[in-house]
Coordinates of N, CA and C in Angstrom, one line a residue:
X1 N -2.7 -12.3 -3.8 CA -1.8 -12.3 -3.6 C -1.4 -13.3 -3.0
X2 N 0.2 -13.8 -3.3 CA 0.6 -14.8 -2.5 C 0.7 -14.6 -1.2
X3 N 0.9 -15.6 -0.2 CA 1.2 -15.5 1.2 C 2.8 -14.9 1.0
X4 N 4.0 -15.3 0.5 CA 4.8 -14.5 0.7 C 5.2 -12.8 0.6
X5 N 4.2 -12.7 -0.3 CA 4.1 -11.3 -0.9 C 3.5 -10.2 0.2
X6 N 2.8 -11.2 1.6 CA 1.7 -10.6 2.5 C 2.5 -9.7 3.5
X7 N 2.0 -8.6 4.0 CA 2.6 -8.6 5.2 C 2.2 -8.3 6.3
X8 N 2.3 -9.4 7.5 CA 1.5 -9.9 8.3 C 1.0 -9.3 9.7
X9 N 2.5 -9.5 10.1 CA 2.3 -9.1 11.8 C 2.4 -7.5 11.7
X10 N 1.3 -7.1 13.2 CA 1.5 -5.6 13.3 C 2.7 -4.9 13.4
X11 N 3.9 -5.9 13.9 CA 5.1 -4.7 14.2 C 5.2 -4.6 13.2
X12 N 5.1 -5.8 11.8 CA 5.5 -5.2 10.6 C 5.0 -3.7 10.0
X13 N 3.8 -3.9 10.2 CA 2.9 -2.4 10.2 C 3.4 -1.4 10.8
X14 N 3.9 -1.3 11.8 CA 4.4 -1.1 13.1 C 5.2 0.2 12.4
X15 N 6.5 -0.9 12.0 CA 7.9 -0.4 11.4 C 7.6 0.5 10.5
X16 N 6.3 0.0 9.4 CA 6.7 1.0 7.9 C 6.1 1.9 8.3
X17 N 5.1 2.2 9.2 CA 4.2 3.5 10.3 C 5.4 4.2 11.0
X18 N 6.4 3.5 11.1 CA 7.2 4.6 11.8 C 8.7 5.2 10.8
X19 N 9.1 4.1 9.8 CA 9.9 4.7 9.4 C 10.0 5.0 7.6
X20 N 9.3 5.0 7.1 CA 8.5 4.7 5.8 C 8.4 6.0 5.0
X21 N 8.8 5.9 3.6 CA 8.4 7.5 3.2 C 6.7 7.4 2.7
X22 N 6.3 8.4 2.6 CA 5.0 8.8 2.6 C 4.5 9.5 1.2
X23 N 3.8 8.7 0.2 CA 3.4 9.4 -0.9 C 1.4 9.6 -0.1
X24 N 0.9 10.1 -1.0 CA -0.6 10.2 -0.9 C -1.2 10.9 -1.9
X25 N -2.3 10.2 -2.3 CA -3.5 10.8 -3.2 C -4.6 11.0 -2.6
X26 N -6.1 11.0 -3.5 CA -7.0 11.6 -2.7 C -7.4 10.7 -2.0
X27 N -7.6 9.5 -2.0 CA -8.0 8.2 -1.5 C -7.2 7.1 -1.0
X28 N -5.9 7.7 -1.3 CA -4.8 6.6 -0.7 C -3.6 7.3 0.2
X29 N -3.2 6.2 1.0 CA -1.5 6.9 1.2 C -0.8 5.6 0.8
X30 N 0.6 6.2 0.4 CA 1.6 4.9 0.6 C 2.7 5.1 1.3
X31 N 2.8 4.0 2.3 CA 4.1 3.8 3.2 C 5.2 3.0 2.5
X32 N 6.1 3.3 2.2 CA 7.2 2.6 1.4 C 8.7 2.4 2.4
X33 N 9.0 1.2 3.0 CA 10.3 1.3 3.4 C 11.4 0.5 2.7
X34 N 13.0 0.0 2.4 CA 13.8 -0.5 1.4 C 13.8 -1.8 2.2
X35 N 14.0 -2.5 1.9 CA 13.9 -4.1 2.3 C 14.3 -4.9 1.5
X36 N 14.6 -6.4 1.7 CA 15.5 -7.6 1.2 C 14.0 -7.9 0.3
X37 N 12.9 -8.3 1.0 CA 12.1 -8.8 0.3 C 11.1 -7.7 0.0
X38 N 10.0 -8.3 -1.0 CA 8.7 -7.7 -1.4 C 7.6 -8.0 -0.5
X39 N 7.3 -7.6 0.1 CA 6.0 -7.5 1.1 C 5.1 -6.2 1.0
X40 N 3.7 -6.6 1.1 CA 2.7 -5.5 0.9 C 1.7 -5.2 1.7
X41 N 1.3 -4.4 2.5 CA 0.1 -4.7 3.2 C -1.0 -3.4 3.6
X42 N -2.6 -4.1 3.7 CA -3.3 -3.0 3.0 C -4.1 -2.8 4.6
X43 N -3.9 -1.5 4.9 CA -4.7 -1.1 6.3 C -6.2 0.2 5.9
X44 N -7.3 -0.7 6.3 CA -8.4 -0.2 5.9 C -9.4 0.0 7.2
X45 N -9.3 0.9 7.8 CA -9.9 1.4 9.1 C -11.5 1.1 9.1
X46 N -12.1 1.2 10.2 CA -13.7 1.2 10.6 C -14.1 2.3 10.3
X47 N -13.6 3.7 9.9 CA -14.1 4.5 9.1 C -14.4 4.5 8.0
X48 N -13.7 3.7 6.8 CA -14.3 2.9 5.7 C -15.7 2.7 5.5
X49 N -16.2 1.7 6.3 CA -17.5 1.4 6.7 C -17.4 0.2 7.0
X50 N -18.4 -0.7 7.0 CA -18.9 -1.6 7.4 C -18.0 -3.1 7.3
X51 N -17.8 -4.0 7.9 CA -17.5 -5.5 7.4 C -17.1 -5.7 5.8
X52 N -18.3 -6.0 5.5 CA -18.6 -6.3 3.8 C -17.5 -5.1 2.8
X53 N -17.8 -3.7 3.5 CA -17.2 -2.8 2.5 C -15.5 -2.5 2.7
X54 N -15.3 -3.0 4.2 CA -14.1 -2.9 4.6 C -13.3 -3.9 3.2
X55 N -13.9 -5.2 3.8 CA -13.5 -6.8 2.8 C -13.1 -6.1 1.6
X56 N -14.2 -6.2 0.6 CA -14.2 -5.5 -0.6 C -13.3 -4.5 -0.7
X57 N -12.8 -3.3 0.0 CA -12.0 -2.4 -0.6 C -10.7 -2.8 -0.5
X58 N -10.1 -4.2 0.3 CA -9.1 -4.7 0.4 C -8.8 -5.3 -0.8
X59 N -10.1 -5.9 -0.9 CA -10.0 -7.1 -1.9 C -9.6 -6.4 -3.6
X60 N -10.2 -5.2 -3.6 CA -10.2 -3.9 -4.9 C -8.7 -3.9 -5.1
X61 N -8.3 -3.6 -3.8 CA -7.0 -3.2 -3.5 C -6.0 -4.2 -3.9
X62 N -5.9 -5.2 -3.7 CA -5.4 -6.5 -3.8 C -5.0 -6.1 -5.0
X63 N -6.1 -6.5 -6.0 CA -6.3 -6.9 -7.1 C -5.5 -5.8 -8.1
X64 N -5.8 -4.5 -7.6 CA -4.8 -3.6 -8.2 C -3.4 -3.6 -8.4
X65 N -3.0 -4.0 -7.2 CA -1.4 -4.0 -7.1 C -1.2 -5.5 -7.6
X66 N -1.8 -6.4 -7.8 CA -1.3 -8.2 -8.0 C -0.5 -7.9 -9.9
X67 N -1.2 -7.1 -10.5 CA -0.5 -7.2 -12.2 C 1.0 -6.1 -11.9
X68 N 0.9 -5.3 -10.5 CA 2.1 -4.1 -10.7 C 3.2 -5.0 -9.7
X69 N 2.8 -5.9 -9.3 CA 3.8 -6.6 -8.6 C 5.2 -7.1 -8.8
X70 N 5.5 -7.8 -10.2 CA 6.7 -7.7 -10.8 C 7.2 -6.2 -11.2
X71 N 6.8 -5.6 -11.5 CA 7.2 -4.0 -11.6 C 7.8 -3.4 -10.4
X72 N 7.2 -4.2 -9.5 CA 7.5 -3.0 -8.0 C 9.0 -3.5 -7.2
X73 N 9.5 -2.7 -6.9 CA 11.3 -2.7 -6.0 C 10.9 -3.7 -4.8
X74 N 11.8 -4.2 -4.3 CA 11.5 -4.7 -3.3 C 11.4 -3.8 -2.1
X75 N 10.4 -4.0 -1.1 CA 10.7 -3.4 0.0 C 9.1 -3.4 0.8
X76 N 8.9 -3.0 1.9 CA 7.7 -3.1 2.6 C 6.8 -2.0 2.2
X77 N 5.6 -2.1 1.8 CA 4.6 -1.3 1.0 C 3.4 -1.3 2.4
X78 N 2.6 -0.4 2.5 CA 1.1 -0.7 3.3 C 0.9 0.4 2.2
X79 N -0.6 0.3 2.0 CA -1.5 1.0 1.6 C -2.6 1.5 2.3
X80 N -2.8 3.0 3.0 CA -3.9 2.9 3.7 C -5.2 3.9 2.9
X81 N -5.9 3.1 3.1 CA -7.5 3.6 2.4 C -7.7 4.6 3.2
X82 N -8.5 5.7 2.4 CA -9.8 6.5 3.2 C -10.6 6.4 3.1
X83 N -11.8 6.9 3.8 CA -13.1 6.7 3.5 C -13.8 7.0 2.7
X84 N -13.2 7.6 1.7 CA -13.8 8.0 0.4 C -13.8 7.2 -0.7
X85 N -12.5 6.0 -0.2 CA -12.1 5.1 -1.4 C -13.4 4.1 -1.7
X86 N -14.7 3.9 -0.9 CA -15.8 3.0 -0.6 C -16.4 3.6 -2.2
X87 N -16.5 4.7 -2.5 CA -17.3 4.8 -3.2 C -16.8 4.8 -4.2
X88 N -15.6 4.9 -4.8 CA -15.0 5.2 -6.2 C -15.0 4.2 -6.9
X89 N -14.9 4.3 -7.9 CA -14.7 2.9 -9.4 C -13.6 2.2 -9.1
X90 N -13.7 0.8 -9.4 CA -12.5 -0.1 -9.6 C -11.3 0.9 -10.9
X91 N -12.0 1.8 -11.5 CA -11.0 2.2 -13.0 C -9.9 3.6 -11.7
X92 N -10.9 4.3 -11.5 CA -10.5 5.1 -10.1 C -9.0 4.9 -9.4
X93 N -9.7 3.8 -8.5 CA -8.6 3.0 -7.4 C -7.5 2.4 -8.3
X94 N -7.6 1.6 -9.1 CA -6.5 1.4 -10.0 C -5.2 2.7 -10.7
X95 N -5.8 3.8 -11.0 CA -5.3 4.7 -11.9 C -4.5 5.6 -10.1
X96 N -5.4 5.6 -9.2 CA -4.5 6.2 -8.2 C -3.4 5.1 -7.3
X97 N -3.6 3.7 -7.2 CA -2.3 2.7 -7.6 C -1.3 3.1 -7.9
X98 N -1.4 3.5 -9.5 CA -0.2 3.3 -10.1 C 0.5 5.1 -9.9
X99 N -0.6 5.9 -9.7 CA 0.0 7.0 -9.5 C 1.2 7.0 -8.3
X100 N 0.7 6.7 -7.6 CA 1.4 6.3 -6.1 C 2.7 5.6 -6.3
X101 N 2.3 4.7 -7.1 CA 4.2 4.1 -7.0 C 5.1 4.6 -8.3
X102 N 4.5 5.3 -9.0 CA 5.4 5.9 -10.1 C 5.8 7.3 -9.1
X103 N 4.7 8.0 -8.2 CA 5.5 9.0 -7.5 C 6.5 8.6 -6.8
X104 N 5.7 7.6 -6.2 CA 7.2 6.7 -5.2 C 8.4 6.4 -5.9
X105 N 8.6 6.2 -7.0 CA 9.9 5.7 -7.7 C 10.6 7.2 -7.8
X106 N 9.7 8.5 -7.6 CA 10.2 9.3 -8.4 C 10.9 10.5 -7.4
X107 N 10.6 9.9 -6.2 CA 10.9 10.8 -4.9 C 12.2 10.4 -4.8
X108 N 13.1 11.8 -4.4 CA 14.3 11.2 -4.0 C 14.6 10.7 -2.7
X109 N 15.3 9.5 -2.6 CA 15.2 8.7 -1.4 C 15.9 9.4 -0.2
X110 N 15.3 8.8 1.1 CA 15.7 9.0 2.2 C 16.8 8.7 2.6
X111 N 17.8 9.5 3.6 CA 18.8 8.7 3.5 C 19.0 8.4 5.5
X112 N 19.5 7.3 6.0 CA 20.0 6.8 7.1 C 20.1 8.0 8.1
X113 N 19.2 8.1 9.2 CA 19.6 9.1 10.3 C 21.1 8.1 10.7
X114 N 22.4 9.0 11.0 CA 23.2 8.7 11.7 C 23.0 8.6 13.9

């Protein structure tokens, strides 16, 4: 994934955690906040496994999202991996990512609080 599409700083992740719409499935949670840019971040905690497993999980998630990037609307996305994702085959992870994005599009939009 290109650098311009990455969510980088901790404060950006914190903003999405606080303000984001949340959709979940068995192994992943997706948080989304509307924005003018399209940026994507991945959160894989130490509960998922050692560094090798965490990095492999992030690489697999990036590869699942990459072909879907042109179809995604602008906004800040954070994919949060659960520990069970490490044992899932790539096809299952890919299917879950597509399901989350579809469910996010079908959810009613939150109105900003006044």
